[in-house]
CSV table of C-alpha atoms and ligand atoms in Angstrom, one decimal:
chain,number,residue,atom,x,y,z
A,1,MET,CA,-8.1,-11.6,1.7
A,2,LYS,CA,-7.7,-11.9,-2.4
A,3,PHE,CA,-9.4,-11.0,-5.2
A,4,ALA,CA,-8.9,-14.2,-7.4
A,5,ALA,CA,-11.1,-13.0,-10.1
A,6,ALA,CA,-14.0,-10.5,-9.7
A,7,PHE,CA,-16.2,-13.1,-9.3
A,8,ALA,CA,-14.5,-14.9,-6.4
A,9,LEU,CA,-14.8,-11.7,-4.2
A,10,LEU,CA,-18.7,-13.0,-3.5
A,11,GLY,CA,-16.9,-15.7,-2.1
A,12,ALA,CA,-14.6,-14.7,-0.2
A,13,LEU,CA,-16.3,-12.3,1.7
A,14,ALA,CA,-18.7,-15.0,2.7
A,15,SER,CA,-16.0,-16.1,4.7
A,16,TYR,CA,-14.0,-13.6,5.6
A,17,ALA,CA,-16.3,-13.3,9.0
A,18,ALA,CA,-15.5,-16.5,9.8
A,19,PRO,CA,-12.3,-16.3,11.5
A,20,ALA,CA,-12.3,-15.4,15.4
A,21,LYS,CA,-11.2,-11.8,15.4
A,22,ARG,CA,-14.0,-9.2,16.5
A,23,ALA,CA,-15.8,-8.2,14.0
A,24,VAL,CA,-14.0,-4.9,12.0
A,25,THR,CA,-15.9,-2.2,12.7
A,26,ASP,CA,-16.7,1.7,10.4
A,27,THR,CA,-15.0,3.5,13.6
A,28,ASP,CA,-11.2,0.4,13.0
A,29,ILE,CA,-12.0,1.8,9.9
A,30,LEU,CA,-11.8,5.3,10.2
A,31,GLN,CA,-9.3,5.1,12.7
A,32,TYR,CA,-6.6,3.1,10.4
A,33,ALA,CA,-7.2,4.9,7.6
A,34,LEU,CA,-6.4,7.7,10.1
A,35,THR,CA,-3.7,5.9,11.3
A,36,LEU,CA,-2.4,5.5,7.5
A,37,GLU,CA,-2.6,9.2,6.8
A,38,HIS,CA,-0.8,9.9,10.0
A,39,LEU,CA,1.8,8.3,8.2
A,40,GLU,CA,1.6,10.6,5.1
A,41,ASN,CA,1.8,13.5,6.2
A,42,ALA,CA,4.1,13.6,9.4
A,43,PHE,CA,6.2,11.7,5.6
A,44,TYR,CA,5.7,14.6,3.4
A,45,HIS,CA,6.3,17.3,6.8
A,46,GLN,CA,9.7,15.7,7.6
A,47,TYR,CA,10.9,15.8,4.4
A,48,LEU,CA,9.4,19.0,2.4
A,49,GLY,CA,11.2,20.4,5.8
A,50,GLN,CA,15.0,17.7,5.2
A,51,PHE,CA,15.1,18.9,1.5
A,52,ASP,CA,14.4,22.3,0.1
A,53,GLN,CA,14.0,24.1,-4.1
A,54,ALA,CA,18.0,23.9,-4.1
A,55,ALA,CA,18.4,20.4,-2.8
A,56,PHE,CA,15.6,19.1,-5.3
A,57,LYS,CA,17.4,21.4,-7.7
A,58,LYS,CA,20.8,19.7,-7.3
A,59,ALA,CA,19.1,16.5,-7.2
A,60,GLY,CA,17.4,17.2,-11.0
A,61,TYR,CA,14.4,18.0,-10.4
A,62,PRO,CA,12.3,21.5,-12.0
A,63,ASP,CA,11.2,23.7,-9.5
A,64,TRP,CA,7.1,22.3,-10.1
A,65,VAL,CA,7.6,19.1,-9.0
A,66,ARG,CA,9.2,20.5,-4.9
A,67,ASN,CA,5.7,22.5,-6.1
A,68,ARG,CA,3.7,19.9,-6.2
A,69,ILE,CA,4.7,17.6,-3.9
A,70,GLU,CA,3.8,21.0,-1.3
A,71,ASN,CA,0.3,20.3,-2.6
A,72,ILE,CA,0.1,16.5,-1.8
A,73,ALA,CA,1.3,17.3,1.5
A,74,GLU,CA,-1.4,19.9,2.2
A,75,HIS,CA,-3.7,16.8,1.1
A,76,GLU,CA,-2.8,14.2,3.1
A,77,ALA,CA,-3.0,17.4,6.2
A,78,GLN,CA,-6.7,18.1,4.7
A,79,HIS,CA,-7.6,13.8,5.4
A,80,VAL,CA,-6.4,13.9,8.3
A,81,ALA,CA,-7.9,16.8,9.7
A,82,LEU,CA,-11.4,15.4,8.1
A,83,LEU,CA,-10.6,11.5,9.1
A,84,SER,CA,-9.5,13.7,13.3
A,85,GLY,CA,-13.3,15.6,12.3
A,86,ALA,CA,-14.8,11.8,13.1
A,87,LEU,CA,-13.1,10.5,15.1
A,88,GLY,CA,-13.6,13.7,17.4
A,89,SER,CA,-12.8,12.0,20.7
A,90,ALA,CA,-11.3,8.6,18.9
A,91,ALA,CA,-9.0,9.8,16.8
A,92,THR,CA,-5.5,7.7,16.3
A,93,GLN,CA,-2.9,10.1,17.3
A,94,PRO,CA,0.3,10.3,14.7
A,95,CYS,CA,3.5,7.9,16.2
A,96,THR,CA,7.3,8.1,15.5
A,97,TYR,CA,8.3,6.7,12.0
A,98,SER,CA,11.1,5.8,9.9
A,99,PHE,CA,11.0,5.5,5.9
A,100,GLY,CA,14.8,5.4,5.9
A,101,VAL,CA,14.7,8.1,3.3
A,102,THR,CA,17.9,9.5,2.1
A,103,ASP,CA,17.6,12.1,-1.0
A,104,PRO,CA,14.8,13.7,-2.8
A,105,ALA,CA,15.2,11.0,-5.4
A,106,SER,CA,14.6,8.2,-2.1
A,107,PHE,CA,11.9,10.8,-1.0
A,108,VAL,CA,9.6,10.7,-4.1
A,109,ALA,CA,10.1,7.0,-4.7
A,110,THR,CA,9.2,5.6,-1.7
A,111,ALA,CA,5.7,8.5,-1.9
A,112,THR,CA,4.8,7.0,-5.0
A,113,LEU,CA,5.1,3.0,-3.2
A,114,ILE,CA,3.4,5.1,-0.3
A,115,GLU,CA,0.5,6.9,-2.4
A,116,ASN,CA,0.0,3.7,-4.2
A,117,VAL,CA,-0.9,1.4,-1.2
A,118,GLY,CA,-3.3,4.4,0.5
A,119,VAL,CA,-5.0,3.3,-3.2
A,120,SER,CA,-4.9,-0.3,-2.2
A,121,ALA,CA,-5.3,0.4,1.5
A,122,TYR,CA,-8.8,2.3,0.7
A,123,LEU,CA,-9.9,-0.5,-1.6
A,124,GLY,CA,-9.2,-3.4,0.3
A,125,ALA,CA,-10.8,-1.3,2.9
A,126,ALA,CA,-14.4,-0.1,0.7
A,127,SER,CA,-16.1,-3.1,1.1
A,128,SER,CA,-16.1,-3.5,4.8
A,129,ILE,CA,-17.0,0.0,5.2
A,130,VAL,CA,-20.9,-0.5,6.4
A,131,GLU,CA,-22.4,3.6,6.2
A,132,LYS,CA,-22.6,4.4,3.1
A,133,ALA,CA,-21.8,8.1,3.3
A,134,TYR,CA,-17.9,7.1,4.3
A,135,VAL,CA,-17.9,5.2,1.0
A,136,THR,CA,-18.2,8.2,-0.4
A,137,VAL,CA,-14.9,10.0,1.4
A,138,ALA,CA,-13.0,6.8,1.3
A,139,GLY,CA,-13.8,6.8,-2.0
A,140,SER,CA,-13.2,10.7,-2.5
A,141,ILE,CA,-10.1,10.1,-0.3
A,142,LEU,CA,-8.8,6.9,-2.9
A,143,THR,CA,-9.1,8.9,-6.0
A,144,THR,CA,-6.9,11.7,-4.9
A,145,GLU,CA,-4.5,9.4,-3.4
A,146,ALA,CA,-4.8,7.4,-7.1
A,147,ARG,CA,-3.8,10.9,-8.9
A,148,HIS,CA,-0.8,11.4,-6.0
A,149,GLN,CA,0.7,7.8,-7.5
A,150,ALA,CA,-0.3,8.4,-10.8
A,151,TRP,CA,1.6,12.4,-10.9
A,152,LEU,CA,4.7,10.5,-9.2
A,153,TYR,CA,4.9,7.9,-10.5
A,154,SER,CA,4.8,9.5,-14.5
A,155,SER,CA,5.2,12.9,-14.2
A,156,VAL,CA,7.6,12.6,-11.8
A,157,ASP,CA,9.4,9.5,-12.8
A,158,LYS,CA,9.1,9.7,-16.5
A,159,GLY,CA,7.2,5.8,-15.7
A,160,PRO,CA,3.0,4.6,-16.2
A,161,ALA,CA,0.4,6.3,-14.6
A,162,TRP,CA,-0.6,3.0,-13.4
A,163,SER,CA,0.3,-0.7,-12.8
A,164,GLY,CA,-2.5,-1.9,-15.3
A,165,PRO,CA,-6.9,-1.8,-15.8
A,166,GLU,CA,-7.2,-2.4,-12.3
A,167,ASP,CA,-6.0,-1.1,-9.4
A,168,THR,CA,-4.8,-3.8,-6.4
A,169,PRO,CA,-6.7,-3.9,-3.1
A,170,LEU,CA,-5.0,-5.4,-0.2
A,171,ASP,CA,-6.6,-6.3,3.2
A,172,PHE,CA,-6.5,-4.8,7.0
A,173,ASP,CA,-3.9,-6.9,8.4
A,174,GLU,CA,-1.7,-6.6,4.3
A,175,VAL,CA,-1.4,-3.3,5.0
A,176,TYR,CA,-0.3,-2.5,7.8
A,177,SER,CA,2.4,-4.6,7.4
A,178,ILE,CA,3.8,-2.6,5.4
A,179,ALA,CA,2.6,1.1,7.1
A,180,SER,CA,3.9,-0.6,11.0
A,181,ALA,CA,7.3,-1.5,8.7
A,182,PHE,CA,8.0,2.1,8.7
A,183,ILE,CA,6.3,3.0,12.6
A,184,THR,CA,8.7,3.4,15.5
A,185,ALA,CA,6.1,4.0,18.2
A,186,CYS,CA,3.3,5.0,18.6
A,187,PRO,CA,1.5,6.6,22.1
A,188,SER,CA,-0.4,4.6,24.9
A,189,SER,CA,-3.8,6.3,23.8
A,190,ASN,CA,-3.8,5.3,20.7
A,191,PRO,CA,-6.9,2.4,20.0
A,192,THR,CA,-6.6,-1.1,19.7
A,193,LEU,CA,-6.9,-1.6,15.8
A,194,PRO,CA,-8.2,-5.2,15.6
A,195,VAL,CA,-4.5,-5.8,12.8
A,196,LYS,CA,-1.9,-7.4,13.3
A,197,ALA,CA,1.7,-7.4,11.0
A,198,PHE,CA,3.3,-10.2,9.6
A,199,PRO,CA,7.0,-10.9,9.6
A,200,ALA,CA,9.1,-9.0,6.3
A,201,LEU,CA,9.3,-10.6,3.7
A,202,ALA,CA,12.0,-10.2,1.1
A,203,ILE,CA,12.2,-11.4,-2.7
A,204,ALA,CA,15.4,-10.9,-4.6
A,205,GLN,CA,15.6,-11.4,-8.7
A,206,ASP,CA,16.9,-15.1,-8.5
A,207,GLY,CA,13.3,-15.9,-6.2
A,208,THR,CA,15.7,-16.6,-3.2
A,209,ILE,CA,13.6,-15.6,0.2
A,210,THR,CA,14.8,-13.5,2.8
A,211,THR,CA,11.8,-13.8,5.8
A,212,SER,CA,11.6,-14.8,9.5
A,213,ALA,CA,8.7,-16.7,8.7
A,214,SER,CA,9.7,-20.2,8.1
A,215,THR,CA,9.4,-21.1,4.0
A,216,ASP,CA,9.4,-25.5,4.2
A,217,GLY,CA,6.6,-26.5,2.0
A,218,ALA,CA,5.3,-22.5,1.2
A,219,PHE,CA,4.7,-20.5,-1.0
A,220,VAL,CA,4.2,-16.8,-2.6
A,221,GLN,CA,1.7,-15.5,-2.8
A,222,VAL,CA,1.8,-12.8,-5.8
A,223,ILE,CA,-0.7,-10.3,-6.0
A,224,ALA,CA,-1.2,-8.2,-9.3
A,225,GLY,CA,-4.9,-6.0,-10.1
A,226,LEU,CA,-7.3,-8.7,-9.2
A,227,THR,CA,-5.3,-11.5,-10.3
A,228,THR,CA,-3.5,-13.2,-7.6
A,229,ASN,CA,-1.8,-16.7,-7.6
A,230,THR,CA,0.7,-18.9,-5.5
A,231,PHE,CA,4.5,-19.9,-6.5
A,232,PRO,CA,6.0,-22.7,-4.9
A,233,VAL,CA,9.1,-22.1,-2.7
A,234,VAL,CA,11.7,-24.8,-2.9
A,235,ASN,CA,15.1,-24.8,-0.3
A,236,GLY,CA,14.1,-21.2,0.1
A,237,LYS,CA,13.5,-19.8,-3.6
A,238,VAL,CA,10.3,-19.6,-5.2
A,239,GLN,CA,9.5,-21.4,-8.6
A,240,GLY,CA,8.6,-19.2,-11.8
A,241,LEU,CA,8.5,-15.8,-10.4
A,242,PRO,CA,6.6,-13.7,-12.7
A,243,THR,CA,7.1,-10.1,-13.0
A,244,PRO,CA,3.7,-8.4,-12.9
A,245,GLN,CA,3.8,-5.0,-14.5
A,246,GLY,CA,3.6,-1.5,-12.3
A,247,ILE,CA,3.9,-2.4,-8.3
A,248,SER,CA,2.7,-5.5,-7.3
A,249,TYR,CA,2.9,-6.9,-3.7
A,250,ALA,CA,4.1,-10.6,-2.5
A,251,VAL,CA,2.9,-12.6,0.4
A,252,LEU,CA,4.1,-15.5,1.5
A,253,THR,CA,1.7,-17.8,2.5
A,254,SER,CA,1.3,-21.5,3.7
A,255,GLN,CA,-1.8,-21.9,1.7
A,256,GLY,CA,-1.1,-23.1,-1.8
A,257,ASN,CA,-4.4,-22.5,-3.6
A,258,THR,CA,-4.7,-19.0,-4.4
A,259,THR,CA,-8.6,-17.6,-3.3
A,260,LEU,CA,-8.2,-20.1,-0.1
A,261,VAL,CA,-5.0,-17.7,1.2
A,262,GLY,CA,-5.8,-14.8,4.1
A,263,ASP,CA,-4.9,-13.8,7.2
A,264,ASP,CA,-4.8,-16.7,8.9
A,265,ASN,CA,-2.7,-18.6,6.6
A,266,ILE,CA,-0.3,-15.4,5.8
A,267,LEU,CA,3.1,-16.1,7.8
A,268,ALA,CA,4.9,-13.2,6.1
A,269,GLY,CA,4.8,-9.8,3.6
A,270,PRO,CA,3.5,-7.4,1.4
A,271,MET,CA,6.8,-7.5,-0.8
A,272,ILE,CA,6.1,-4.3,-3.4
A,273,PHE,CA,7.2,-5.0,-6.9
A,274,ASN,CA,7.6,-2.2,-8.3
A,275,TYR,CA,8.5,-3.6,-12.7
A,276,PRO,CA,7.9,-0.1,-14.9
A,277,PHE,CA,7.4,-1.1,-18.3
A,278,ASN,CA,8.0,0.9,-21.1
A,279,SER,CA,5.5,2.8,-23.6
A,280,LYS,CA,5.3,0.7,-26.3
A,281,GLN,CA,4.5,-2.5,-24.2
A,282,SER,CA,1.1,-3.2,-24.3
A,283,ASN,CA,-0.8,-3.1,-21.0
A,284,PRO,CA,-3.2,-5.8,-20.3
A,285,ALA,CA,-4.5,-7.1,-17.2
A,286,PRO,CA,-1.9,-10.2,-15.5
A,287,ALA,CA,-2.2,-13.3,-16.3
A,288,PHE,CA,-0.5,-15.6,-14.3
B,301,NAG,C1,-9.2,-23.5,-4.1
B,301,NAG,O1,-10.2,-23.2,-3.1
B,301,NAG,C2,-12.1,-22.6,-4.1
B,301,NAG,C3,-12.3,-22.6,-3.0
B,301,NAG,O2,-12.7,-23.1,-1.8
B,301,NAG,C4,-12.1,-24.4,-4.7
B,301,NAG,O3,-13.5,-23.7,-5.0
B,301,NAG,C5,-10.8,-24.7,-5.3
B,301,NAG,O4,-11.8,-25.8,-5.9
B,301,NAG,C6,-10.3,-24.2,-4.3
B,301,NAG,N1,-8.9,-25.2,-5.7
B,301,NAG,C7,-7.7,-25.8,-5.9
B,301,NAG,C8,-6.8,-25.9,-7.1
B,301,NAG,O5,-8.3,-27.0,-4.8
């Protein structure tokens, strides 16, 4: 489900229940959230273990950077404990992962993107949560993930602490697609979530698309804050692709009408765009 504008929300929600997929329950949502938290927890645990303070220093980071990443790692471990406690015996167990991180700088860069996806995941799931108390729990995690992302993006990388006036919601399948690119194997005893992963999507700066999905007659939908729009793909190249400020997302879809783009017509993606912007630039809601 995408949001062409805030006003499209109700219409989009009404159409969201239509596909044959089984309805998403609160247990599914908690398991989905725990799947992401396990990923984040494993990510920080692995690379803090791999890169000590000396490695960070050698990469040019002051001591407080790694120290505060330790804080973040503690938070992710607490999120795992919180959701595992709520799920009890239905708790999802951690998978094994491959993140492609090679040094402290790529650790920080990947952390920034993973935290941003975390924000988009909780934001996108919020409207599907039935039990009010879970909304507060999910919200408290969401805002904390946003603080992590903002700190990494601004204090550490000297960029903006935000992407624009609104953050970007992503739906279950979109988030799961990004997460599953990092997952190598999961315990077979894990619950089967009502989500699927789309094939990977890469778009070069000149618009050339690389994906296993067919691009014939396809469109690229760009998702930036609450703004979405579609751009036609001609001969494997997307036409007129915008460069929204900060971090945004794109999917390949067979649907040209952006308000109708959803899991049933997404062909590949999301791809993550990252365009940090200068402090002298204004930062309105994206318009494209
Ligand atoms: C896109 O789909 C929406 C929802 O069905 C519809 O209201 C709108 O008219 C469509 N836009 C175009 C340009 O066809």
